[in-house]
Short mmCIF file of C-alpha atoms and ligand atoms in Angstrom, two decimals:
data_model
loop_
_atom_site.label_atom_id
_atom_site.label_comp_id
_atom_site.label_asym_id
_atom_site.label_seq_id
_atom_site.Cartn_x
_atom_site.Cartn_y
_atom_site.Cartn_z
CA UNK K 1 227.22 190.18 -46.34
CA UNK K 2 223.69 191.02 -46.85
CA UNK K 3 221.09 188.84 -47.14
CA UNK K 4 219.80 189.92 -50.88
CA UNK K 5 223.65 190.03 -51.66
CA UNK K 6 224.31 186.50 -50.73
CA UNK K 7 221.59 184.91 -52.61
CA UNK K 8 221.27 187.25 -55.69
CA UNK K 9 224.28 185.74 -57.87
CA UNK K 10 223.90 182.25 -56.85
CA UNK K 11 219.91 181.89 -57.84
CA UNK K 12 220.50 183.47 -60.97
CA UNK K 13 223.47 181.10 -61.74
CA UNK K 14 221.58 178.50 -60.55
CA UNK K 15 218.41 179.33 -63.13
CA UNK K 16 221.30 179.24 -65.80
CA UNK K 17 222.59 175.87 -64.98
CA UNK K 18 218.76 174.84 -64.70
CA UNK K 19 217.94 176.45 -68.35
CA UNK K 20 221.13 174.99 -69.90
CA UNK K 21 220.12 171.44 -68.22
CA UNK K 22 216.28 171.70 -69.23
CA UNK K 23 217.16 173.00 -72.86
CA UNK K 24 219.35 169.92 -73.62
CA UNK K 25 217.05 167.43 -72.18
CA UNK K 26 215.64 166.66 -76.03
CA UNK K 27 219.01 166.27 -77.47
CA UNK K 28 220.93 164.66 -74.92
CA UNK K 29 221.27 161.19 -74.19
CA UNK K 30 218.17 159.49 -72.19
CA UNK K 31 220.23 157.88 -69.50
CA UNK K 32 223.18 158.92 -67.48
CA UNK K 33 226.79 158.48 -69.11
CA UNK K 34 228.97 158.21 -66.07
CA UNK K 35 229.81 155.18 -64.13
CA UNK K 36 229.74 155.06 -60.47
CA UNK K 37 233.61 155.21 -60.20
CA UNK K 38 233.76 158.28 -62.25
CA UNK K 39 231.01 159.94 -60.76
CA UNK K 40 232.79 158.90 -57.20
CA UNK K 41 236.46 160.60 -58.38
CA UNK K 42 234.42 163.73 -59.41
CA UNK K 43 232.62 164.33 -56.28
CA UNK K 44 234.87 163.09 -53.89
CA UNK K 45 236.93 164.83 -51.42
CA UNK K 46 238.18 165.31 -48.13
CA UNK K 47 235.76 167.73 -46.68
CA UNK K 48 238.34 170.68 -45.81
CA UNK K 49 237.93 173.08 -43.02
CA UNK K 50 237.15 175.92 -44.20
CA UNK K 51 234.68 176.51 -46.16
CA UNK K 52 234.94 177.40 -50.14
CA UNK K 53 232.77 180.59 -52.06
CA UNK K 54 228.92 179.66 -52.74
CA UNK K 55 228.73 180.06 -56.30
CA UNK K 56 232.06 177.86 -57.18
CA UNK K 57 230.84 175.22 -54.49
CA UNK K 58 227.44 174.95 -56.66
CA UNK K 59 229.30 175.80 -60.32
CA UNK K 60 231.57 172.99 -59.95
CA UNK K 61 229.09 170.61 -58.20
CA UNK K 62 226.99 170.69 -60.69
CA UNK K 63 229.45 170.01 -63.51
CA UNK K 64 230.57 167.14 -61.78
CA UNK K 65 227.24 165.17 -61.41
CA UNK K 66 226.03 166.17 -64.73
CA UNK K 67 227.22 163.39 -66.36
CA UNK K 68 225.31 161.13 -63.66
CA UNK K 69 222.12 162.96 -64.50
CA UNK K 70 219.60 160.67 -66.20
CA UNK K 71 217.10 162.74 -68.41
CA UNK K 72 214.36 161.42 -66.45
CA UNK K 73 212.47 165.07 -66.78
CA UNK K 74 212.87 164.83 -70.99
CA UNK K 75 210.72 163.64 -73.42
CA UNK K 76 212.15 160.24 -74.60
CA UNK K 77 212.84 158.71 -70.94
CA UNK K 78 210.21 155.88 -70.03
CA UNK K 79 211.77 154.04 -67.33
CA UNK K 80 209.69 153.09 -63.88
CA UNK K 81 207.04 155.49 -64.27
CA UNK K 82 208.47 158.73 -63.98
CA UNK K 83 206.75 161.49 -65.28
CA UNK K 84 208.18 165.04 -65.95
CA UNK K 85 208.07 168.50 -64.67
CA UNK K 86 205.21 170.72 -65.65
CA UNK K 87 206.94 174.03 -65.99
CA UNK K 88 204.51 176.07 -63.46
CA UNK K 89 205.37 172.67 -61.03
CA UNK K 90 209.18 173.46 -61.38
CA UNK K 91 208.63 176.90 -60.74
CA UNK K 92 206.74 176.88 -57.82
CA UNK K 93 208.94 174.26 -56.45
CA UNK K 94 211.82 176.84 -56.26
CA UNK K 95 209.42 178.78 -54.54
CA UNK K 96 208.78 176.37 -52.31
CA UNK K 97 212.40 176.09 -51.37
CA UNK K 98 213.13 179.80 -51.33
CA UNK K 99 209.98 180.43 -49.27
CA UNK K 100 211.22 177.94 -47.15
CA UNK K 101 208.07 177.39 -45.01
CA UNK K 102 207.15 174.77 -42.52
CA UNK K 103 203.99 172.69 -42.87
CA UNK K 104 203.80 171.55 -39.83
CA UNK K 105 200.86 173.17 -38.40
CA UNK K 106 198.91 176.09 -39.58
CA UNK K 107 200.60 178.39 -37.37
CA UNK K 108 204.15 177.54 -38.83
CA UNK K 109 202.56 178.04 -42.49
CA UNK K 110 198.64 179.55 -43.02
CA UNK K 111 199.69 179.65 -46.68
CA UNK K 112 200.81 175.73 -46.95
CA UNK K 113 197.48 174.58 -44.20
CA UNK K 114 195.44 176.48 -47.16
CA UNK K 115 196.68 175.89 -50.31
CA UNK K 116 196.57 172.11 -48.92
CA UNK K 117 193.26 172.45 -48.68
CA UNK K 118 192.15 174.10 -52.00
CA UNK K 119 194.02 170.98 -53.89
CA UNK K 120 192.45 168.69 -51.63
CA UNK K 121 189.19 169.49 -53.05
CA UNK K 122 190.20 169.73 -56.38
CA UNK K 123 191.92 166.43 -56.46
CA UNK K 124 188.81 165.07 -54.87
CA UNK K 125 186.27 166.57 -57.23
CA UNK K 126 188.49 166.01 -60.59
CA UNK K 127 188.91 162.21 -59.43
CA UNK K 128 185.33 161.88 -58.41
CA UNK K 129 186.15 160.26 -55.14
CA UNK K 130 183.99 161.57 -51.83
CA UNK K 131 184.21 165.05 -50.86
CA UNK K 132 184.21 164.48 -47.40
CA UNK K 133 187.18 162.25 -47.94
CA UNK K 134 190.96 163.54 -46.04
CA UNK K 135 194.19 164.08 -48.19
CA UNK K 136 197.58 164.00 -46.53
CA UNK K 137 200.33 164.95 -48.92
CA UNK K 138 203.16 162.75 -48.42
CA UNK K 139 206.72 162.35 -50.11
CA UNK K 140 205.06 159.29 -52.49
CA UNK K 141 203.15 156.40 -53.24
CA UNK K 142 205.23 154.14 -50.60
CA UNK K 143 204.00 157.08 -47.74
CA UNK K 144 200.40 157.20 -49.43
CA UNK K 145 199.92 153.44 -48.99
CA UNK K 146 201.67 153.53 -45.64
CA UNK K 147 199.10 156.07 -44.42
CA UNK K 148 196.26 154.58 -45.87
CA UNK K 149 196.82 151.35 -44.79
CA UNK K 150 197.79 152.91 -41.17
CA UNK K 151 194.17 154.05 -40.79
CA UNK K 152 192.39 150.72 -42.12
CA UNK K 153 194.38 149.19 -39.10
CA UNK K 154 193.32 151.85 -36.78
CA UNK K 155 189.69 151.49 -37.98
CA UNK K 156 189.34 147.59 -38.06
CA UNK K 157 190.76 147.31 -34.67
CA UNK K 158 188.69 149.86 -33.43
CA UNK K 159 185.86 147.98 -35.02
CA UNK K 160 187.19 144.97 -32.73
CA UNK K 161 187.39 147.25 -29.48
CA UNK K 162 191.19 147.73 -29.69
CA UNK K 163 193.29 150.99 -30.03
CA UNK K 164 196.09 150.09 -31.74
CA UNK K 165 197.67 153.76 -31.36
CA UNK K 166 197.50 153.20 -27.82
CA UNK K 167 197.99 149.91 -27.07
CA UNK K 168 199.90 148.52 -30.10
CA UNK K 169 199.18 144.84 -31.98
CA UNK K 170 200.60 143.13 -29.00
CA UNK K 171 197.39 140.96 -28.02
CA UNK K 172 195.33 142.53 -30.53
CA UNK K 173 192.99 140.91 -32.42
CA UNK K 174 194.63 139.02 -35.73
CA UNK K 175 194.09 141.35 -38.52
CA UNK K 176 193.64 139.74 -42.10
CA UNK K 177 195.59 141.31 -44.96
CA UNK K 178 194.43 140.26 -48.28
CA UNK K 179 196.11 141.52 -51.63
CA UNK K 180 196.15 140.33 -55.36
CA UNK K 181 199.51 138.81 -55.90
CA UNK K 182 200.26 141.41 -58.55
CA UNK K 183 200.38 144.04 -55.32
CA UNK K 184 203.06 146.55 -55.62
CA UNK K 185 205.83 146.19 -53.93
CA UNK K 186 205.52 148.93 -51.44
CA UNK K 187 202.55 147.49 -50.02
CA UNK K 188 204.17 145.04 -48.90
CA UNK K 189 206.93 147.30 -47.31
CA UNK K 190 204.10 149.44 -45.85
CA UNK K 191 202.79 145.88 -43.95
CA UNK K 192 205.91 145.60 -42.68
CA UNK K 193 206.41 149.13 -41.04
CA UNK K 194 202.94 148.30 -39.49
CA UNK K 195 203.69 145.81 -37.45
CA UNK K 196 201.06 143.58 -40.14
CA UNK K 197 204.37 141.59 -41.35
CA UNK K 198 204.59 140.52 -45.39
CA UNK K 199 204.62 137.01 -44.99
CA UNK K 200 200.84 137.12 -43.09
CA UNK K 201 199.51 138.57 -46.13
CA UNK K 202 196.95 136.59 -48.46
CA UNK K 203 197.60 136.93 -51.81
CA UNK K 204 194.68 136.41 -54.46
CA UNK K 205 195.77 135.41 -57.67
CA UNK K 206 195.69 137.17 -60.39
CA UNK K 207 194.88 136.77 -64.34
CA UNK K 208 197.15 137.11 -67.45
CA UNK K 209 197.13 140.95 -66.97
CA UNK K 210 197.85 141.09 -63.43
CA UNK K 211 194.13 142.13 -62.48
CA UNK K 212 192.91 140.42 -59.47
CA UNK K 213 190.44 137.52 -59.85
CA UNK K 214 187.32 138.25 -58.60
CA UNK K 215 185.83 134.75 -57.85
CA UNK K 216 189.40 133.99 -55.97
CA UNK K 217 189.02 137.38 -53.58
CA UNK K 218 185.60 135.45 -52.77
CA UNK K 219 187.13 132.19 -51.98
CA UNK K 220 190.24 133.55 -50.43
CA UNK K 221 187.99 135.25 -47.99
CA UNK K 222 185.77 132.27 -47.06
CA UNK K 223 187.23 131.26 -44.05
CA UNK K 224 187.71 135.16 -42.50
CA UNK K 225 185.85 136.89 -39.87
CA UNK K 226 187.70 139.04 -38.02
CA UNK K 227 189.19 142.66 -38.93
CA UNK K 228 190.12 142.77 -42.19
CA UNK K 229 191.94 144.85 -44.89
CA UNK K 230 191.79 144.07 -48.68
CA UNK K 231 194.50 145.81 -50.58
CA UNK K 232 193.36 146.04 -54.33
CA UNK K 233 195.27 147.93 -57.50
CA UNK K 234 194.38 150.48 -59.80
CA UNK K 235 197.19 149.99 -62.70
CA UNK K 236 200.01 147.53 -62.37
CA UNK K 237 203.11 148.68 -62.80
CA UNK K 238 204.21 146.28 -65.89
CA UNK K 239 200.56 145.81 -67.58
CA UNK K 240 198.65 149.37 -66.31
CA UNK K 241 195.82 146.95 -65.69
CA UNK K 242 193.37 147.89 -63.43
CA UNK K 243 191.99 145.44 -60.73
CA UNK K 244 188.05 144.94 -61.47
CA UNK K 245 186.84 147.12 -58.32
CA UNK K 246 183.64 147.08 -59.54
CA UNK K 247 183.42 143.10 -58.81
CA UNK K 248 186.04 143.04 -56.00
CA UNK K 249 185.08 145.75 -53.61
CA UNK K 250 181.19 144.29 -52.94
CA UNK K 251 183.11 140.77 -52.19
CA UNK K 252 185.42 142.66 -49.92
CA UNK K 253 182.53 144.49 -48.26
CA UNK K 254 180.58 141.46 -47.16
CA UNK K 255 183.43 140.75 -45.07
CA UNK K 256 183.44 144.44 -43.21
CA UNK K 257 186.79 144.87 -44.99
CA UNK K 258 188.34 147.80 -45.24
CA UNK K 259 189.20 148.21 -48.99
CA UNK K 260 192.50 150.22 -50.07
CA UNK K 261 193.33 151.39 -53.58
CA UNK K 262 197.52 151.39 -54.70
CA UNK K 263 196.46 153.86 -57.37
CA UNK K 264 200.31 155.14 -58.53
CA UNK K 265 199.32 156.58 -61.19
CA UNK K 266 196.34 154.70 -62.32
CA UNK K 267 193.90 156.48 -60.43
CA UNK K 268 194.47 159.24 -62.79
CA UNK K 269 192.68 157.22 -65.27
CA UNK K 270 189.49 158.05 -63.14
CA UNK K 271 190.13 161.09 -65.12
CA UNK K 272 188.94 159.39 -68.65
CA UNK K 273 185.19 158.40 -69.31
CA UNK K 274 186.51 156.12 -71.94
CA UNK K 275 188.44 153.85 -69.18
CA UNK K 276 185.20 153.85 -67.27
CA UNK K 277 184.77 149.67 -67.89
CA UNK K 278 188.68 149.55 -65.96
CA UNK K 279 187.96 152.06 -63.17
CA UNK K 280 184.64 151.29 -62.60
CA UNK K 281 184.07 151.07 -58.79
CA UNK K 282 187.25 152.17 -57.59
CA UNK K 283 185.41 155.00 -55.88
CA UNK K 284 183.63 152.09 -53.48
CA UNK K 285 186.89 151.63 -51.72
CA UNK K 286 187.47 153.37 -48.38
CA UNK K 287 191.33 155.05 -49.26
CA UNK K 288 193.26 155.38 -52.12
CA UNK K 289 196.89 156.00 -52.95
CA UNK K 290 198.70 158.15 -55.82
CA UNK K 291 201.76 159.65 -56.98
CA UNK K 292 201.57 163.68 -58.10
CA UNK K 293 205.34 163.03 -58.88
CA UNK K 294 204.66 160.28 -61.82
CA UNK K 295 201.52 161.20 -64.10
CA UNK K 296 200.87 164.69 -62.75
CA UNK K 297 203.77 165.75 -63.85
CA UNK K 298 205.19 167.77 -60.37
CA UNK K 299 208.70 167.06 -59.31
CA UNK K 300 209.73 164.81 -56.70
CA UNK K 301 208.87 164.07 -53.83
CA UNK K 302 205.14 164.19 -54.11
CA UNK K 303 202.14 161.88 -53.44
CA UNK K 304 198.60 161.78 -52.20
CA UNK K 305 196.56 159.89 -49.62
CA UNK K 306 193.12 159.61 -49.57
CA UNK K 307 190.49 158.34 -46.99
CA UNK K 308 187.37 158.50 -46.89
CA UNK K 309 186.75 158.23 -43.13
CA UNK K 310 188.52 161.40 -41.60
CA UNK K 311 188.41 160.30 -38.03
CA UNK K 312 190.07 157.16 -39.00
CA UNK K 313 193.34 159.29 -40.84
CA UNK K 314 193.29 161.44 -38.52
CA UNK K 315 193.21 158.93 -35.72
CA UNK K 316 195.84 156.85 -36.74
CA UNK K 317 198.48 159.97 -37.88
CA UNK K 318 197.65 162.63 -35.07
CA UNK K 319 199.96 162.28 -32.54
CA UNK K 320 199.87 166.26 -31.25
CA UNK K 321 198.73 167.31 -27.95
CA UNK K 322 195.64 169.34 -28.08
CA UNK K 323 196.86 172.49 -27.37
CA UNK K 324 198.32 172.77 -30.75
CA UNK K 325 194.53 171.74 -32.09
CA UNK K 326 194.69 175.19 -34.94
CA UNK K 327 191.32 176.15 -34.00
CA UNK K 328 187.86 175.63 -35.74
CA UNK K 329 187.99 174.95 -39.69
CA UNK K 330 191.71 175.68 -39.84
CA UNK K 331 194.06 172.40 -41.11
CA UNK K 332 197.35 171.21 -39.55
CA UNK K 333 198.79 169.81 -42.47
CA UNK K 334 200.83 167.44 -40.43
CA UNK K 335 197.86 165.44 -38.91
CA UNK K 336 197.37 163.93 -42.02
CA UNK K 337 200.69 162.11 -42.86
CA UNK K 338 203.24 160.41 -40.87
CA UNK K 339 205.94 163.58 -40.66
CA UNK K 340 206.04 166.27 -38.66
CA UNK K 341 208.07 169.23 -40.07
CA UNK K 342 207.76 168.92 -43.63
CA UNK K 343 208.16 171.27 -47.22
CA UNK K 344 205.62 173.47 -48.84
CA UNK K 345 205.32 169.95 -51.55
CA UNK K 346 201.63 171.56 -52.43
CA UNK K 347 202.67 174.33 -53.72
CA UNK K 348 203.50 172.60 -57.17
CA UNK K 349 200.42 170.70 -57.37
CA UNK K 350 198.55 173.60 -56.92
CA UNK K 351 200.58 175.27 -59.85
CA UNK K 352 200.44 172.50 -61.91
CA UNK K 353 196.95 171.82 -61.80
CA UNK K 354 195.92 175.68 -62.13
CA UNK K 355 198.03 175.47 -65.10
CA UNK K 356 196.76 172.40 -66.82
CA UNK K 357 193.13 173.11 -66.05
CA UNK K 358 190.63 170.43 -65.94
CA UNK K 359 190.84 169.90 -69.43
CA UNK K 360 194.52 170.11 -69.78
CA UNK K 361 195.02 167.46 -67.20
CA UNK K 362 192.73 164.98 -69.09
CA UNK K 363 194.16 165.96 -72.21
CA UNK K 364 197.56 165.21 -71.08
CA UNK K 365 196.77 161.34 -69.36
CA UNK K 366 194.76 160.34 -72.51
CA UNK K 367 197.80 161.96 -74.80
CA UNK K 368 200.28 159.70 -73.00
CA UNK K 369 197.55 156.71 -73.32
CA UNK K 370 197.70 157.07 -77.41
CA UNK K 371 201.24 157.22 -77.07
CA UNK K 372 201.78 154.17 -75.64
CA UNK K 373 199.60 152.65 -77.71
CA UNK K 374 200.99 154.28 -80.50
CA UNK K 375 204.20 152.99 -79.34
CA UNK K 376 202.92 149.09 -79.00
CA UNK K 377 201.86 149.70 -82.67
CA UNK K 378 205.00 150.64 -84.34
CA UNK K 379 207.26 148.23 -82.69
CA UNK K 380 204.98 145.01 -83.27
CA UNK K 381 205.52 145.80 -86.83
CA UNK K 382 208.49 143.97 -86.40
CA UNK K 383 207.74 140.38 -86.03
CA UNK K 384 210.42 139.92 -84.06
CA UNK K 385 208.88 142.22 -81.15
CA UNK K 386 206.05 141.16 -79.39
CA UNK K 387 204.09 143.65 -76.79
CA UNK K 388 202.51 141.39 -73.91
CA UNK K 389 200.40 143.19 -72.76
CA UNK K 390 196.92 144.50 -73.80
CA UNK K 391 198.04 148.47 -73.38
CA UNK K 392 194.81 149.82 -71.82
CA UNK K 393 196.62 152.87 -70.00
CA UNK K 394 200.09 153.90 -70.61
CA UNK K 395 202.47 151.45 -69.72
CA UNK K 396 203.68 148.48 -72.28
CA UNK K 397 205.40 145.64 -72.03
CA UNK K 398 208.04 144.27 -74.82
CA UNK K 399 209.79 141.09 -75.21
CA UNK K 400 212.07 140.07 -78.30
CA UNK K 401 212.28 137.16 -80.09
CA UNK K 402 215.52 135.68 -80.10
CA UNK K 403 217.53 134.21 -83.01
CA UNK K 404 217.95 130.79 -83.12
CA UNK K 405 220.06 128.96 -80.35
CA UNK K 406 220.24 132.16 -77.96
CA UNK K 407 217.72 132.22 -74.44
CA UNK K 408 214.89 134.31 -75.31
CA UNK K 409 215.65 136.25 -71.55
CA UNK K 410 219.12 136.62 -72.27
CA UNK K 411 218.44 138.21 -75.92
CA UNK K 412 215.76 140.57 -74.54
CA UNK K 413 217.81 141.56 -71.47
CA UNK K 414 220.88 142.14 -74.17
CA UNK K 415 218.40 144.44 -76.37
CA UNK K 416 217.70 146.77 -73.43
CA UNK K 417 220.76 147.39 -72.27
CA UNK K 418 222.01 147.76 -75.87
CA UNK K 419 219.29 150.67 -75.95
CA UNK K 420 219.68 152.23 -72.92
CA UNK K 421 223.71 152.56 -74.72
CA UNK K 422 222.25 153.76 -77.63
CA UNK K 423 220.56 156.55 -75.66
CA UNK K 424 217.99 158.00 -77.69
CA UNK K 425 215.38 156.80 -75.28
CA UNK K 426 215.78 154.57 -71.98
CA UNK K 427 213.40 152.12 -70.81
CA UNK K 428 213.86 149.33 -67.83
CA UNK K 429 213.88 145.79 -67.80
CA UNK K 430 212.09 143.88 -65.50
CA UNK K 431 210.82 139.99 -65.14
CA UNK K 432 206.93 139.53 -66.27
CA UNK K 433 205.62 136.19 -65.43
CA UNK K 434 208.75 134.82 -65.25
CA UNK K 435 209.96 136.12 -68.63
CA UNK K 436 212.56 139.09 -69.14
CA UNK K 437 210.51 142.16 -70.62
CA UNK K 438 211.31 145.84 -71.20
CA UNK K 439 209.11 148.29 -69.91
CA UNK K 440 207.91 151.56 -71.32
CA UNK K 441 206.17 153.85 -69.47
CA UNK K 442 204.42 157.19 -70.93
CA UNK K 443 203.76 159.59 -68.40
CA UNK K 444 205.41 163.25 -69.51
CA UNK K 445 204.22 165.81 -70.48
CA UNK K 446 206.89 166.97 -72.63
CA UNK K 447 206.76 163.59 -74.60
CA UNK K 448 205.40 164.51 -78.31
CA UNK K 449 204.48 161.37 -80.85
CA UNK K 450 207.95 162.52 -82.65
CA UNK K 451 209.58 160.95 -79.60
CA UNK K 452 207.66 158.17 -79.56
CA UNK K 453 208.37 157.39 -83.36
CA UNK K 454 211.82 158.53 -82.72
CA UNK K 455 212.37 155.95 -79.67
CA UNK K 456 210.13 152.98 -81.40
CA UNK K 457 212.76 153.00 -84.71
CA UNK K 458 216.09 153.08 -82.23
CA UNK K 459 214.81 150.62 -80.73
CA UNK K 460 214.23 148.52 -83.79
CA UNK K 461 217.56 149.55 -85.21
CA UNK K 462 219.07 148.76 -81.95
CA UNK K 463 217.22 144.90 -82.13
CA UNK K 464 218.66 144.39 -85.67
CA UNK K 465 221.83 145.23 -84.87
CA UNK K 466 222.26 142.77 -82.07
CA UNK K 467 220.40 140.17 -84.14
CA UNK K 468 222.91 140.68 -86.83
CA UNK K 469 225.64 140.65 -83.85
CA UNK K 470 224.34 137.31 -82.94
CA UNK K 471 224.47 135.70 -86.61
CA UNK K 472 227.83 136.83 -87.82
C1 PLP U 501 205.58 153.79 -58.24
C2 PLP U 501 204.83 152.97 -57.17
C3 PLP U 501 204.73 152.90 -56.30
C4 PLP U 501 204.82 153.85 -55.25
O1 PLP U 501 205.43 155.14 -55.37
P1 PLP U 501 206.35 155.69 -54.94
O2 PLP U 501 206.22 156.86 -55.71
O3 PLP U 501 207.52 155.51 -55.70
O4 PLP U 501 206.52 156.10 -53.55
C5 PLP U 501 203.49 152.03 -55.77
N1 PLP U 501 202.55 151.74 -56.71
C6 PLP U 501 202.59 151.24 -57.64
C7 PLP U 501 201.56 150.64 -58.21
C8 PLP U 501 203.48 152.58 -58.33
O5 PLP U 501 203.65 152.16 -59.39
#
């Protein structure tokens, strides 16, 4: 079969399936409906010796997985911090697959290299970060944290006369690493992968909202003199709270620290002047990690690592032979990330940003914050619902007051499970300050005020049902 004939009907069919899925998002249950067992039964079969028709395979695969799909791009999915997919981003993502470019070197895809340069400068400008900083386009914030901390490790050891890329960590000067006790788990995974270990990290106490306490950081740094990395956070996964960077960065700086900020979703708070009291000082750091697949609403997987000192970033990542140098002013995309061959992950970012514009992006982030506050207010009208955080950003932490004789954690977990079963919306459970909680994250462009009202009403109905069920 000729090339075009092989693709055309199949892509039309896939587009049809996608359109049906997207169109059905608002009306389907927010969570997946199938059990693992049902999915296995639908998908598992001996892989035959002979191939099957591509159209049949794709069609039957789509039908089989459909009950296992969460409506996570939909307007009432509030689990984790999920975001959605902007139409321009999704379309560009399809094209990235069709074009199938390799963002390894400039030479392998000039289009990726130049688009990355442009999106990098847009993002630095939007967030008010140093225009000379370097940006790598990674798979998500985990890899952004890893890459930034690799640059940090490179630089703090270089200042002690140690070349960690060449000589490794055996015999190296000890690197002190400090993080808040509410730092995200991916910081510790990054430290583990970098040979810095998880357990060596000094944990600095945080306040009731999960913000690192400046005096406690000062105390922790008292005896530290050598190479030092301090990890701060913009946007706590549970509360949305910001570490007070304005106070913390200077304290770390006095000790010569490299300061890293994990801002997976919170970094986008820099867009809103009304959040200045929370975000002040973020720009003083040395490196920043953020996601695009969360609040920027591009499809998975997409994150950004930003490093003030380009040479440290390059020194940590660049392992290429000199003959691969792309030439003056040209970018080798893989010089800024751990990967070598990689897709045109930047294309959806470019299209997302242009389709929103500066104002549209600001408005989307602000709207989600307003919706989070509305969600919290509607829920707290029920005396059986307690909001545990100051809703400063887009996250809402909820606990349910149990009827007499029922444990609080058990009751909250029971209500969460019932909310998920009911299906109007989806929110997950977590533990916050040793209490079981429900966490709501509003981070999707497609969420409307009506979705918040429907969801809050559904949660309250489910809570009523749980209380009645227990008192019977
Ligand atoms: C989600 C998140 C991460 C990890 O990001 P991935 O995109 O899952 O790799 C890191 N830090 C914070 C604060 C997050 O919310």
